[in-house]
Short mmCIF file of C-alpha atoms and ligand atoms in Angstrom, two decimals:
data_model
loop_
_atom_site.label_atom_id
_atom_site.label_comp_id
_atom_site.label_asym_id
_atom_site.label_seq_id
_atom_site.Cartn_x
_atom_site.Cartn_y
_atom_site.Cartn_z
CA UNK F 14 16.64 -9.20 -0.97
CA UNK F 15 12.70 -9.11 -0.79
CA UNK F 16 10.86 -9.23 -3.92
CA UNK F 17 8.11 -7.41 -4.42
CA UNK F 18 5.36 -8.41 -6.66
CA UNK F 19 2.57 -5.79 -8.13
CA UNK F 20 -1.05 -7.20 -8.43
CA UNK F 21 -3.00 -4.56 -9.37
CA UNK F 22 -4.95 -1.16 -8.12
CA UNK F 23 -2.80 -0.80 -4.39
CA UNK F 24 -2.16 -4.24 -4.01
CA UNK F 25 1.77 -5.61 -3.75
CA UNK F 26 3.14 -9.01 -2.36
CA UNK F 27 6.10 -8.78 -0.54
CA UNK F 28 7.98 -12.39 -0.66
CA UNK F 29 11.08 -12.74 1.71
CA UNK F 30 13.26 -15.32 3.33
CA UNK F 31 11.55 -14.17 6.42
CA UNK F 32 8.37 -14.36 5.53
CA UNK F 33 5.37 -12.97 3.07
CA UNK F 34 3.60 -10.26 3.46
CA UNK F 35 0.65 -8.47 1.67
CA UNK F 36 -1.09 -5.03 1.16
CA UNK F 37 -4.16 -3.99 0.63
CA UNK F 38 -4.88 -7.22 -0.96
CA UNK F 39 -7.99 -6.37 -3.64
CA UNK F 40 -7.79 -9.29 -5.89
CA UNK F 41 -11.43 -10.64 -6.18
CA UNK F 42 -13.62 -8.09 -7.89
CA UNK F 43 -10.07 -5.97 -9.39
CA UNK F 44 -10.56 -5.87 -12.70
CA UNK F 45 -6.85 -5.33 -12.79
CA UNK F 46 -5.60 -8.19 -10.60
CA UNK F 47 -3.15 -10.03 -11.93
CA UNK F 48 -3.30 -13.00 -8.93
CA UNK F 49 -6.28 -14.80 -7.30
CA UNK F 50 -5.96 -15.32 -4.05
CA UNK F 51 -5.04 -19.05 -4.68
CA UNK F 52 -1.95 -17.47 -6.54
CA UNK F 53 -0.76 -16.27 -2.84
CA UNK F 54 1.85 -17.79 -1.22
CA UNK F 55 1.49 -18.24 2.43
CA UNK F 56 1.13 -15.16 4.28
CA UNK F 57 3.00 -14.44 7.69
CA UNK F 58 0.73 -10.73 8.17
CA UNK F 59 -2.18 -8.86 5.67
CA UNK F 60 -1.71 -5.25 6.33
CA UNK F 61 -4.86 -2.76 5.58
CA UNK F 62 -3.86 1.29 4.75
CA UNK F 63 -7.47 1.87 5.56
CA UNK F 64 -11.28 0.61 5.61
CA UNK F 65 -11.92 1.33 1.55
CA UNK F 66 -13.39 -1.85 -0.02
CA UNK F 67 -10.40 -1.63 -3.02
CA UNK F 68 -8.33 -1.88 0.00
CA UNK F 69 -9.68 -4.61 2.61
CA UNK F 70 -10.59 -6.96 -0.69
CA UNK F 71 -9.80 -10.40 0.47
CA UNK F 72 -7.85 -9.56 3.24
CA UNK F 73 -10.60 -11.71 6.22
CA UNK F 74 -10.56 -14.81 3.74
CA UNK F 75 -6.44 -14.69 3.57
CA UNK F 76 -6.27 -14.59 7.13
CA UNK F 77 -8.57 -17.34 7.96
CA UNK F 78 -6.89 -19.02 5.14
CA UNK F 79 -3.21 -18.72 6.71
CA UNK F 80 -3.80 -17.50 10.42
CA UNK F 81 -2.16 -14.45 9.25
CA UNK F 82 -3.29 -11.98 11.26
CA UNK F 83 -4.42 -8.55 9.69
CA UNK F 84 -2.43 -5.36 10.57
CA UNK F 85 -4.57 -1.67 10.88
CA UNK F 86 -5.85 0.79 12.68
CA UNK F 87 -7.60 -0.18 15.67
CA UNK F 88 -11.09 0.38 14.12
CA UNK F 89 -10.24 -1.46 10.61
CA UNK F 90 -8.81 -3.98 12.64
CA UNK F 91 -11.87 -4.90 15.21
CA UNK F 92 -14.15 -4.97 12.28
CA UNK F 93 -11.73 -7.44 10.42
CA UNK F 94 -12.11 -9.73 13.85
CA UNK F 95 -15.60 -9.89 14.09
CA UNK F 96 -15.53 -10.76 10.05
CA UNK F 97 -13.34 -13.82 11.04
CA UNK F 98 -9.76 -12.24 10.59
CA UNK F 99 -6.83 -12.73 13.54
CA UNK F 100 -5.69 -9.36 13.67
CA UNK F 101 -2.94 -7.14 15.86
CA UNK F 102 -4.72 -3.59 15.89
CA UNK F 103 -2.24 -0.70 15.67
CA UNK F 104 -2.52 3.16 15.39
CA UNK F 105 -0.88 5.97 13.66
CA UNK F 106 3.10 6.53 14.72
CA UNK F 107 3.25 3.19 16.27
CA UNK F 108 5.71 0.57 14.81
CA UNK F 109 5.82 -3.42 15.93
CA UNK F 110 8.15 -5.92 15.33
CA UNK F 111 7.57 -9.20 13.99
CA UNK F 112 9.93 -12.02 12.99
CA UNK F 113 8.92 -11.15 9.39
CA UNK F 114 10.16 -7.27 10.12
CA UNK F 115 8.86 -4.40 11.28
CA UNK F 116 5.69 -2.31 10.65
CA UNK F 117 4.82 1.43 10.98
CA UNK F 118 1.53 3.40 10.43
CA UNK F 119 2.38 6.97 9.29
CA UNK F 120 -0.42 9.53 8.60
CA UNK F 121 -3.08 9.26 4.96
CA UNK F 122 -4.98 12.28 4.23
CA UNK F 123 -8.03 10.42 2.77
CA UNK F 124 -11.46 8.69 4.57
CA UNK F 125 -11.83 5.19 5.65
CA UNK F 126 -15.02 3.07 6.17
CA UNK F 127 -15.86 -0.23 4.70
CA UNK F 128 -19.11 -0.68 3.04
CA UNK F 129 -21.90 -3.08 3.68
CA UNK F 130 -25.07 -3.54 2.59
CA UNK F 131 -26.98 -1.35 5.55
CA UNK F 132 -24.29 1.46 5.05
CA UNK F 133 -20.93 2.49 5.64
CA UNK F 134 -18.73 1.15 9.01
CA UNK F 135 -16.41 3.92 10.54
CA UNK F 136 -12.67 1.80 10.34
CA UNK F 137 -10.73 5.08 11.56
CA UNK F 138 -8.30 6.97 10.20
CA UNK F 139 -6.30 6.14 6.97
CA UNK F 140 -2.67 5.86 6.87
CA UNK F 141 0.31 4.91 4.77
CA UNK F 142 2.37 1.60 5.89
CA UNK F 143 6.26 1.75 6.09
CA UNK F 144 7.58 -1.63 6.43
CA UNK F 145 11.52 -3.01 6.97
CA UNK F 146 11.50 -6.30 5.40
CA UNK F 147 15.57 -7.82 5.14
CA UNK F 148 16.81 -4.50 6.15
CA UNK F 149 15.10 -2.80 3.09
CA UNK F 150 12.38 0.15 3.72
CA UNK F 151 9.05 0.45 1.47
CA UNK F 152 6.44 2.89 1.79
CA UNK F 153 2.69 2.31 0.68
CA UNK F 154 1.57 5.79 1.02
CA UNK F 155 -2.37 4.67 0.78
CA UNK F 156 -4.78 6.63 -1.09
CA UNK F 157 -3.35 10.24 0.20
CA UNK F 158 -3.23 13.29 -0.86
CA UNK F 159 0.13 15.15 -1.33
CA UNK F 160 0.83 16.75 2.35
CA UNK F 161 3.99 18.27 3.28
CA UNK F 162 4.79 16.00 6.33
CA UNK F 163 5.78 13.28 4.01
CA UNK F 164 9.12 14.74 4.03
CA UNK F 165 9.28 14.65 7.62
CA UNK F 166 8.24 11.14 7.99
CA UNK F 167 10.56 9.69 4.95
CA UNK F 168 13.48 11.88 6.89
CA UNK F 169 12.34 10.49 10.37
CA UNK F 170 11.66 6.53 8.77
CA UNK F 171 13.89 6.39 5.60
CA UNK F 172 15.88 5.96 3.89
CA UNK F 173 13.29 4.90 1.74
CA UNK F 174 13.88 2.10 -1.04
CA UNK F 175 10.90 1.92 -2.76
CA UNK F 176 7.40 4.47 -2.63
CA UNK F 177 4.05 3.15 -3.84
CA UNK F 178 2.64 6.34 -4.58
CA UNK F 179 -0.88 6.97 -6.06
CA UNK F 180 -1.55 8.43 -9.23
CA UNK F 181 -5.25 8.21 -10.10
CA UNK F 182 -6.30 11.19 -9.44
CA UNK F 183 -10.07 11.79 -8.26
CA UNK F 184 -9.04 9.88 -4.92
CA UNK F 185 -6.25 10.72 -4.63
CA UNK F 186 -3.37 12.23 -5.73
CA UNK F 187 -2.64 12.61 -9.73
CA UNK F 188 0.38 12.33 -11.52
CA UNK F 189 1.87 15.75 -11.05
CA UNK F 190 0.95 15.67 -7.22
CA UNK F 191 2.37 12.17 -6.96
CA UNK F 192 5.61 13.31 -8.71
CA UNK F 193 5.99 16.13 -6.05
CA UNK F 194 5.43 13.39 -3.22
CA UNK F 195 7.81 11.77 -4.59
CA UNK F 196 10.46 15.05 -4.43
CA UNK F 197 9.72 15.07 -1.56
CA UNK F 198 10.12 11.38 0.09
CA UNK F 199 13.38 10.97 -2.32
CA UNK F 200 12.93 6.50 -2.64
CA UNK F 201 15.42 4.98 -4.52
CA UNK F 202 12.67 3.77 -6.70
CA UNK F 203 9.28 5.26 -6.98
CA UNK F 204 6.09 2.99 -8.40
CA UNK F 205 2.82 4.35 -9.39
CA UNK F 206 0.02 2.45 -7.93
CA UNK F 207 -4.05 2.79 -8.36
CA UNK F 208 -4.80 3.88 -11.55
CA UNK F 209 -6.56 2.83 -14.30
CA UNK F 210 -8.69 0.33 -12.36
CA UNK F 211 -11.83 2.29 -12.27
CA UNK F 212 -12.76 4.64 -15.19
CA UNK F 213 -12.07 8.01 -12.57
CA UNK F 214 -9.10 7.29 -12.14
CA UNK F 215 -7.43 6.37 -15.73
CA UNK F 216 -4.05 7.66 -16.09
CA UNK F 217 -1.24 6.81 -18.54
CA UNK F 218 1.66 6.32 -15.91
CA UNK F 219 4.38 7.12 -18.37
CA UNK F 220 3.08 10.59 -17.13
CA UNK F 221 4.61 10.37 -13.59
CA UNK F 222 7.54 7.88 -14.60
CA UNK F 223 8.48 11.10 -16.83
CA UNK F 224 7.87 13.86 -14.48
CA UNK F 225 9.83 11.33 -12.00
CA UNK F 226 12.72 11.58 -14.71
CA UNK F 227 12.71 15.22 -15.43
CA UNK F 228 13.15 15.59 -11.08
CA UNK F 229 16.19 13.03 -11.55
CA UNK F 230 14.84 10.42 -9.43
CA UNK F 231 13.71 6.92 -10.22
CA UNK F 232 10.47 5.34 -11.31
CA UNK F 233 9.31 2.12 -12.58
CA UNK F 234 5.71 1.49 -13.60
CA UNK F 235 5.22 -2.20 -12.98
CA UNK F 236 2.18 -3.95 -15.45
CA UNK F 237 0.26 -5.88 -12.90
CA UNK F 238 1.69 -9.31 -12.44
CA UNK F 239 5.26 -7.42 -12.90
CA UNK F 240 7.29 -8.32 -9.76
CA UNK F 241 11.27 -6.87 -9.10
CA UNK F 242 13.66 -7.47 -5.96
CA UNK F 243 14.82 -4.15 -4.06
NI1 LIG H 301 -9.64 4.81 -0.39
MN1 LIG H 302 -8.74 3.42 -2.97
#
Protein backbone atom coordinates (compact mmCIF):
# COMPACT_ATOMS: atom_id res chain seq x y z
CA UNK A 1 0.00 0.00 0.00
CA UNK A 2 1.65 3.48 -0.82
CA UNK A 3 1.45 6.09 1.70
CA UNK A 4 0.92 9.28 0.90
CA UNK A 5 2.15 12.13 2.88
CA UNK A 6 0.63 15.93 2.58
CA UNK A 7 3.23 18.81 2.89
CA UNK A 8 1.52 21.69 2.24
CA UNK A 9 -0.06 24.10 -0.68
CA UNK A 10 0.02 21.11 -3.79
CA UNK A 11 2.76 19.32 -2.50
CA UNK A 12 2.32 15.30 -1.50
CA UNK A 13 5.08 12.54 -0.99
CA UNK A 14 4.25 9.39 -2.23
CA UNK A 15 6.44 6.60 -0.23
CA UNK A 16 6.24 2.97 -1.67
CA UNK A 17 8.04 -0.31 -1.61
CA UNK A 18 8.87 0.59 -5.11
CA UNK A 19 10.06 3.65 -4.75
CA UNK A 20 9.32 7.56 -3.68
CA UNK A 21 7.94 9.87 -5.50
CA UNK A 22 7.07 13.65 -5.18
CA UNK A 23 4.75 16.45 -6.53
CA UNK A 24 4.99 19.70 -7.02
CA UNK A 25 7.46 19.82 -4.30
CA UNK A 26 7.13 23.73 -2.80
CA UNK A 27 8.72 23.34 0.52
CA UNK A 28 11.29 26.25 0.79
CA UNK A 29 9.49 29.56 0.83
CA UNK A 30 5.69 27.55 1.77
CA UNK A 31 4.67 29.08 4.56
CA UNK A 32 2.61 25.97 4.99
CA UNK A 33 5.24 23.24 4.53
CA UNK A 34 5.29 20.89 6.90
CA UNK A 35 8.87 19.13 5.55
CA UNK A 36 12.20 20.69 4.44
CA UNK A 37 13.63 19.19 1.86
CA UNK A 38 16.14 17.39 4.21
CA UNK A 39 12.87 15.74 5.64
CA UNK A 40 12.64 13.87 2.04
CA UNK A 41 13.37 10.53 1.70
CA UNK A 42 15.15 9.55 -1.38
CA UNK A 43 13.38 10.25 -4.44
CA UNK A 44 13.15 7.72 -7.47
CA UNK A 45 11.17 10.78 -9.90
CA UNK A 46 9.97 14.77 -8.99
CA UNK A 47 6.98 15.29 -11.10
CA UNK A 48 5.96 19.13 -12.04
CA UNK A 49 1.87 19.80 -12.94
CA UNK A 50 3.19 22.94 -14.49
CA UNK A 51 5.87 25.92 -14.58
CA UNK A 52 4.13 28.02 -11.42
CA UNK A 53 6.88 28.82 -8.85
CA UNK A 54 4.39 27.19 -5.83
CA UNK A 55 4.77 24.29 -8.05
CA UNK A 56 8.53 23.79 -9.36
CA UNK A 57 9.75 24.91 -5.55
CA UNK A 58 12.70 22.74 -4.92
CA UNK A 59 12.12 20.38 -7.43
CA UNK A 60 16.12 21.19 -9.54
CA UNK A 61 17.84 20.96 -5.97
CA UNK A 62 15.93 17.38 -5.22
CA UNK A 63 17.01 16.13 -8.38
CA UNK A 64 20.58 17.03 -8.25
CA UNK A 65 20.29 15.90 -4.75
CA UNK A 66 19.03 12.21 -5.69
CA UNK A 67 19.54 11.93 -9.59
CA UNK A 68 15.88 11.82 -9.66
CA UNK A 69 14.99 12.97 -12.71
CA UNK A 70 12.05 15.58 -13.02
CA UNK A 71 8.85 14.53 -14.90
CA UNK A 72 6.77 17.52 -17.15
CA UNK A 73 5.87 18.87 -20.03
CA UNK A 74 8.45 19.16 -22.52
CA UNK A 75 8.93 22.95 -21.96
CA UNK A 76 8.90 22.73 -17.91
CA UNK A 77 11.10 20.00 -18.35
CA UNK A 78 14.06 21.61 -20.69
CA UNK A 79 14.07 24.57 -18.43
CA UNK A 80 14.47 22.21 -15.32
CA UNK A 81 17.74 20.72 -17.39
CA UNK A 82 19.42 23.71 -18.08
CA UNK A 83 18.73 24.66 -14.12
CA UNK A 84 20.70 21.42 -13.29
CA UNK A 85 17.71 18.87 -13.03
CA UNK A 86 17.90 15.16 -14.94
CA UNK A 87 14.64 15.18 -16.37
CA UNK A 88 12.38 12.73 -18.86
CA UNK A 89 10.17 15.44 -20.74
CA UNK A 90 6.62 14.22 -21.44
CA UNK A 91 3.41 15.78 -22.95
CA UNK A 92 -0.23 15.77 -22.41
CA UNK A 93 -2.03 12.06 -22.96
CA UNK A 94 1.24 10.36 -22.82
CA UNK A 95 1.90 7.80 -19.99
CA UNK A 96 5.58 6.07 -19.19
CA UNK A 97 6.48 3.39 -17.17
CA UNK A 98 9.00 3.29 -14.63
CA UNK A 99 10.03 0.61 -12.12
CA UNK A 100 8.48 2.94 -9.49
CA UNK A 101 4.96 2.84 -11.66
CA UNK A 102 3.51 4.54 -14.16
CA UNK A 103 2.88 8.24 -15.04
CA UNK A 104 0.23 10.10 -17.13
CA UNK A 105 -0.22 13.83 -18.04
CA UNK A 106 -3.97 14.58 -18.48
CA UNK A 107 -5.16 18.11 -19.45
CA UNK A 108 -5.07 21.57 -16.55
CA UNK A 109 -7.04 24.46 -17.54
CA UNK A 110 -4.70 27.05 -15.92
CA UNK A 111 -1.18 28.99 -17.28
CA UNK A 112 2.28 27.86 -16.74
CA UNK A 113 5.59 29.86 -16.76
CA UNK A 114 8.20 30.03 -14.13
CA UNK A 115 9.38 33.31 -12.98
CA UNK A 116 12.79 34.84 -12.92
CA UNK A 117 14.14 37.87 -12.26
CA UNK A 118 14.14 39.32 -16.14
CA UNK A 119 10.48 37.98 -16.52
CA UNK A 120 8.40 35.12 -16.97
CA UNK A 121 9.75 31.65 -18.99
CA UNK A 122 6.98 29.97 -21.21
CA UNK A 123 7.10 26.02 -19.50
CA UNK A 124 3.95 24.95 -21.72
CA UNK A 125 0.87 23.82 -20.97
CA UNK A 126 -0.39 22.80 -17.44
CA UNK A 127 -1.73 19.51 -16.66
CA UNK A 128 -2.92 17.22 -13.91
CA UNK A 129 -0.64 13.97 -13.10
CA UNK A 130 -2.33 10.48 -12.73
CA UNK A 131 0.05 8.12 -11.33
CA UNK A 132 -0.28 4.00 -10.56
CA UNK A 133 1.95 3.47 -7.72
CA UNK A 134 1.41 -0.56 -6.17
CA UNK A 135 -1.55 -0.94 -8.34
CA UNK A 136 -3.30 2.10 -6.66
CA UNK A 137 -4.41 5.27 -8.97
CA UNK A 138 -4.03 9.06 -7.63
CA UNK A 139 -4.85 12.06 -9.41
CA UNK A 140 -3.17 15.58 -8.77
CA UNK A 141 -5.49 17.58 -10.80
CA UNK A 142 -2.97 20.81 -10.71
CA UNK A 143 -4.23 24.18 -10.31
CA UNK A 144 -7.42 23.65 -12.82
CA UNK A 145 -10.39 24.85 -13.22
CA UNK A 146 -13.53 22.60 -13.11
CA UNK A 147 -13.89 21.30 -16.95
CA UNK A 148 -16.18 18.67 -17.95
CA UNK A 149 -13.57 16.25 -19.50
CA UNK A 150 -12.51 15.25 -16.09
CA UNK A 151 -15.14 12.73 -16.22
CA UNK A 152 -13.90 11.41 -19.33
CA UNK A 153 -10.38 11.10 -18.26
CA UNK A 154 -11.20 9.54 -14.56
CA UNK A 155 -13.60 7.01 -16.79
CA UNK A 156 -10.75 6.47 -19.42
CA UNK A 157 -7.70 6.33 -16.36
CA UNK A 158 -9.63 5.31 -13.15
CA UNK A 159 -10.70 3.94 -11.14
CA UNK A 160 -9.46 6.61 -9.18
CA UNK A 161 -8.32 6.09 -5.39
CA UNK A 162 -7.50 9.23 -4.27
CA UNK A 163 -8.11 13.13 -6.06
CA UNK A 164 -6.00 16.08 -4.94
CA UNK A 165 -8.34 18.59 -5.93
CA UNK A 166 -7.88 22.40 -5.46
CA UNK A 167 -9.93 24.49 -3.42
CA UNK A 168 -8.47 28.00 -3.14
CA UNK A 169 -10.29 29.67 -5.21
CA UNK A 170 -8.79 32.85 -7.11
CA UNK A 171 -6.47 30.25 -9.05
CA UNK A 172 -8.26 27.94 -9.23
CA UNK A 173 -11.12 26.20 -8.48
CA UNK A 174 -13.13 26.95 -5.01
CA UNK A 175 -14.79 24.74 -2.83
CA UNK A 176 -18.13 24.35 -4.52
CA UNK A 177 -16.35 23.92 -8.01
CA UNK A 178 -13.92 21.45 -6.46
CA UNK A 179 -16.86 19.49 -4.91
CA UNK A 180 -18.47 19.20 -8.45
CA UNK A 181 -14.96 17.91 -9.82
CA UNK A 182 -15.07 15.72 -7.51
CA UNK A 183 -18.89 14.35 -8.69
CA UNK A 184 -17.61 14.09 -11.35
CA UNK A 185 -14.11 12.03 -11.10
CA UNK A 186 -15.98 9.77 -8.28
CA UNK A 187 -12.16 8.85 -6.08
CA UNK A 188 -12.59 6.74 -3.36
CA UNK A 189 -11.16 9.51 -1.34
CA UNK A 190 -11.07 13.10 -2.29
CA UNK A 191 -8.31 15.67 -0.53
CA UNK A 192 -8.40 19.34 -0.78
CA UNK A 193 -5.13 20.76 -1.66
CA UNK A 194 -3.83 24.64 -2.08
CA UNK A 195 -5.54 26.68 0.13
CA UNK A 196 -4.87 28.80 2.74
CA UNK A 197 -1.20 29.28 1.81
CA UNK A 198 -1.48 32.68 0.36
CA UNK A 199 -4.07 35.19 1.75
CA UNK A 200 -6.27 34.81 -1.95
CA UNK A 201 -6.78 31.79 -1.54
CA UNK A 202 -7.96 31.16 2.30
CA UNK A 203 -10.59 28.67 2.58
CA UNK A 204 -11.91 26.68 5.56
CA UNK A 205 -11.82 23.10 3.91
CA UNK A 206 -14.49 21.71 6.16
CA UNK A 207 -16.42 23.57 3.32
CA UNK A 208 -15.66 21.01 0.54
CA UNK A 209 -15.16 17.92 3.00
CA UNK A 210 -19.03 18.83 3.69
CA UNK A 211 -20.27 19.50 0.29
CA UNK A 212 -18.12 16.15 -0.46
CA UNK A 213 -20.49 14.52 2.27
CA UNK A 214 -23.79 15.92 1.29
CA UNK A 215 -22.78 14.25 -2.64
CA UNK A 216 -22.08 10.88 -0.61
CA UNK A 217 -18.59 10.56 -1.53
CA UNK A 218 -15.46 10.71 0.54
CA UNK A 219 -13.13 13.45 1.69
CA UNK A 220 -10.39 13.86 4.05
CA UNK A 221 -8.69 17.19 4.66
CA UNK A 222 -5.18 16.26 5.68
CA UNK A 223 -3.29 19.21 8.15
CA UNK A 224 0.03 19.49 6.45
CA UNK A 225 2.45 16.98 7.80
CA UNK A 226 -0.80 14.54 7.94
CA UNK A 227 0.18 11.44 5.88
CA UNK A 228 -2.49 8.14 5.29
CA UNK A 229 -1.91 4.80 3.16
CA UNK A 230 -4.52 4.22 0.20
NI1 LIG B 1 -0.41 27.72 -10.89
MN1 LIG C 1 -0.52 27.30 -7.85
Amino acid sequence: MPKLTYCGHSCVLIESKDGNVIIDPFLTGNPLAARTVEDIPKLSAILLTHGHNDHVGDAVKLSVRDGAPVIATYELAIYCEREGAKIVDMNIGGRAVFDWGEVRLVPAWHSSSFMTESGPIYTGMPTGIITKIEGRTLYHLGDTCLFSDLKMIAERYGPIDVAMIPIGDHYTMGPEDAAEARRLIQPWMAIPIHYNTFPPIKQDPWDFVKLVTEQQGEAKALKPGEWMSY
